[in-house]
GROMACS .gro file of C-alpha atoms in nm:
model
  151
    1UNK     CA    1  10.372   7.808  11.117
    2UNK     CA    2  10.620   7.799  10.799
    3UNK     CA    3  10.492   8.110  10.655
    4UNK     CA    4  10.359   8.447  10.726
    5UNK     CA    5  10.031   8.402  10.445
    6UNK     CA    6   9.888   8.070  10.669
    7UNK     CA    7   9.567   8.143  10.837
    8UNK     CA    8   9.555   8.254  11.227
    9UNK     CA    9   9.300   8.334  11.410
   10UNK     CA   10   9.247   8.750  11.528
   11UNK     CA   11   8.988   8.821  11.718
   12UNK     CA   12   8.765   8.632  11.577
   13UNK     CA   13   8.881   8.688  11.245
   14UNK     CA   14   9.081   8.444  11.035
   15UNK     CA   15   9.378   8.637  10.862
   16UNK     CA   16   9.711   8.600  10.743
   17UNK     CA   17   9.989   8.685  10.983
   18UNK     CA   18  10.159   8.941  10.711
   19UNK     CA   19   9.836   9.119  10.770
   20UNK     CA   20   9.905   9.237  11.122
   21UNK     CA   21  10.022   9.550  11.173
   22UNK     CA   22  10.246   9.532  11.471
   23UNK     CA   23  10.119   9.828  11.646
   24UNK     CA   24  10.281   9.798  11.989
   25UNK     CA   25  10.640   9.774  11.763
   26UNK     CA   26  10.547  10.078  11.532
   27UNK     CA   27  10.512  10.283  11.869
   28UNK     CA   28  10.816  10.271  11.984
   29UNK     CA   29  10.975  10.379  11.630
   30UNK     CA   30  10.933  10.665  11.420
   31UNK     CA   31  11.031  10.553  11.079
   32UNK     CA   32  10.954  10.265  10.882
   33UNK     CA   33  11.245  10.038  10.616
   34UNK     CA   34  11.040   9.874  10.421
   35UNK     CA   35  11.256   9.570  10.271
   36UNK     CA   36  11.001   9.491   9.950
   37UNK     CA   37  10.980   9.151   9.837
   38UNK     CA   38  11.058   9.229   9.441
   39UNK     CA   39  11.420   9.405   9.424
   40UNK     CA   40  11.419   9.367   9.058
   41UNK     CA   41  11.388   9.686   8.779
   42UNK     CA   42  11.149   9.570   8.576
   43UNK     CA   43  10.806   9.558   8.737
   44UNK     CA   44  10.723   9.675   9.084
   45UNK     CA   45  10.491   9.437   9.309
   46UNK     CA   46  10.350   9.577   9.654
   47UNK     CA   47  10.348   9.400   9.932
   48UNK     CA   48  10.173   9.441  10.321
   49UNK     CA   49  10.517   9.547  10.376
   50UNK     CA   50  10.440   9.884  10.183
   51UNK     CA   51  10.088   9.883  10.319
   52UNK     CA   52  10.152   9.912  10.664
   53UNK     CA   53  10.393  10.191  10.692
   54UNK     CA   54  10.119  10.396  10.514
   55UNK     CA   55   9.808  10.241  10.748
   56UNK     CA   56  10.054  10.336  11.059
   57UNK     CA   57  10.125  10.673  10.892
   58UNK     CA   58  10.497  10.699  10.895
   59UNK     CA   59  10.788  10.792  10.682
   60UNK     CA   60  10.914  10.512  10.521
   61UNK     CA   61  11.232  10.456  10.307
   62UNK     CA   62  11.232  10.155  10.093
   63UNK     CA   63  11.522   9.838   9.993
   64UNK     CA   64  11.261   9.780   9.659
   65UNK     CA   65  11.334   9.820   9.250
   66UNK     CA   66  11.360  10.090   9.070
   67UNK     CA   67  11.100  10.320   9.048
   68UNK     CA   68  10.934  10.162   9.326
   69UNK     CA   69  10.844  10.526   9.457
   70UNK     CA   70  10.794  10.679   9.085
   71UNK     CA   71  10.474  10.395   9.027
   72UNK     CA   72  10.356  10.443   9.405
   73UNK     CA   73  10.303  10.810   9.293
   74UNK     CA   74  10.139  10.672   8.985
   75UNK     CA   75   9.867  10.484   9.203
   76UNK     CA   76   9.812  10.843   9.371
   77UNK     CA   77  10.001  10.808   9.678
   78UNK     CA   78  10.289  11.119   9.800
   79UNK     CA   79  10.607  10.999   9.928
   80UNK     CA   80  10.866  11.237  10.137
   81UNK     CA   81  11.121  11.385   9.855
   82UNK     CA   82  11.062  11.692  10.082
   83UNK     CA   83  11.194  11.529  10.386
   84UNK     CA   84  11.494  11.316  10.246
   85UNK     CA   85  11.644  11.263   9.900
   86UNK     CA   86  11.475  11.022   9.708
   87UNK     CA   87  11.701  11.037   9.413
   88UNK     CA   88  11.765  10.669   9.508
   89UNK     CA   89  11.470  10.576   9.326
   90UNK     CA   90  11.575  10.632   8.983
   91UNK     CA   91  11.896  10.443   9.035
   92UNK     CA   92  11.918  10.153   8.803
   93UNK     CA   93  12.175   9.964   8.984
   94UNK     CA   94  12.073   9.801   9.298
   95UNK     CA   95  12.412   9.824   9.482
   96UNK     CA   96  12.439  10.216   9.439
   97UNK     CA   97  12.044  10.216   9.500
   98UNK     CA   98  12.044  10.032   9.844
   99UNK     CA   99  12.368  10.260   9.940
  100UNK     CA  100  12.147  10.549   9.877
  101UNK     CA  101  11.880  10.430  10.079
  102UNK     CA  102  12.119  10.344  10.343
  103UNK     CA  103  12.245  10.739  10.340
  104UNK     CA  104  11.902  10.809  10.378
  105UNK     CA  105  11.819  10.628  10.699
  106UNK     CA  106  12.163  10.769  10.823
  107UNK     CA  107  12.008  11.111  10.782
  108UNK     CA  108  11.663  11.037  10.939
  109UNK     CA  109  11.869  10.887  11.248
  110UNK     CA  110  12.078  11.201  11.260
  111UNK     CA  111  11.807  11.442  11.182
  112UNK     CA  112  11.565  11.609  11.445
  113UNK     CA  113  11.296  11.395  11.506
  114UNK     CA  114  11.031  11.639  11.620
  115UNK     CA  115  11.045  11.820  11.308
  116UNK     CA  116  11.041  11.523  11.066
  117UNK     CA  117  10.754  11.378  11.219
  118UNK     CA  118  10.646  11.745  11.166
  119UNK     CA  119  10.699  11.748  10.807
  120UNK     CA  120  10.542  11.376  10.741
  121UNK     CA  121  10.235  11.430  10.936
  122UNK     CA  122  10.020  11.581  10.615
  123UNK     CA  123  10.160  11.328  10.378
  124UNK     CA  124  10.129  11.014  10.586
  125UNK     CA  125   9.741  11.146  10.706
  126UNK     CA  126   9.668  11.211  10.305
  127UNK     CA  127   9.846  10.827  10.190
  128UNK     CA  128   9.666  10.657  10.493
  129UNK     CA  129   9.307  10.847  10.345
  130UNK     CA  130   9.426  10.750   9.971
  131UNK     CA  131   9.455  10.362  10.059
  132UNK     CA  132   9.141  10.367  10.300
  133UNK     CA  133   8.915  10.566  10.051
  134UNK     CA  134   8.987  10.422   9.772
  135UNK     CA  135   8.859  10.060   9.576
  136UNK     CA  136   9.169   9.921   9.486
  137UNK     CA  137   8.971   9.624   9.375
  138UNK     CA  138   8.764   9.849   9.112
  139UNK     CA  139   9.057  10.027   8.977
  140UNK     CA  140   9.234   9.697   8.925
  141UNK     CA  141   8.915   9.534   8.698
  142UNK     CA  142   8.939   9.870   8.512
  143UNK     CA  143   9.263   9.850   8.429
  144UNK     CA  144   9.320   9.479   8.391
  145UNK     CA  145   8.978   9.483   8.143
  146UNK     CA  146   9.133   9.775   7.974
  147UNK     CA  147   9.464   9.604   7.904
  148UNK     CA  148   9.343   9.256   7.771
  149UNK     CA  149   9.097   9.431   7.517
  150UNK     CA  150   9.331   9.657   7.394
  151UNK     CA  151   9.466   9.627   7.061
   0.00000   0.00000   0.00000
């Protein structure tokens, strides 16, 4: 195999390897770094990568582009700015922003697990109902029909 998006067989089921969430691995962690495939500023693309922390229901921090959190929120999802400082979003430089994000999983590793798991459980239960509940498909021809007859 020379790439995650090739066809294997699950089950029964013929799916891409990046769609797999590694549940026996996400057991024996609490927290989730999600290293995004687009680093850059000016558009934000969402990967499985993003997707499974939320269908596992954990915290996750993110090595992604700015605003990557600010345009999750956008698509109606809640991220943890109660839990950990997510000032690292609006950071335009991606040096600074990946040291912030760094600080951050510093903190969750130094922090009381018990009661961060605590805190996360309501937001990762409500993102994990979000993606599951809603047509991502639908919203998508809405939008994309909405942009190409506009003006």
């Amino acid at each position: 195999m020379n790439f995650t998006i090739e066809p294997i067989d699950l089950r029964g089921h013929k799916i891409s390897l990046s769609q797999v969430v590694p549940v026996n691995i996400y057991n024996q962690t609490a927290y989730s770094v999600v290293t995004e495939t687009n680093y850059m500023n000016s558009y934000t693309f969402y990967t499985e990568k993003t997707v499974k922390p939320i269908l596992a229901r954990r915290l996750f921090v993110s090595f992604s582009g700015q605003h990557y959190l600010r345009n999750l929120h956008n698509l109606g999802f809640k991220t943890f700015s109660n839990i950990i400082d997510e000032s690292y979003d609006e950071e335009p430089n991606v040096t600074k922003r990946y040291s912030m994000v760094a600080e951050q999983i510093k903190y969750l590793l130094d922090a009381p697990q018990e009661q961060i798991l605590a805190q996360v459980k309501p937001i990762a239960e409500y993102n994990y109902q979000h993606m599951m509940s809603t047509d991502w498909y639908a919203n998508f021809s809405k939008n994309f029909f909405a942009v190409i007859t506009s003006g």
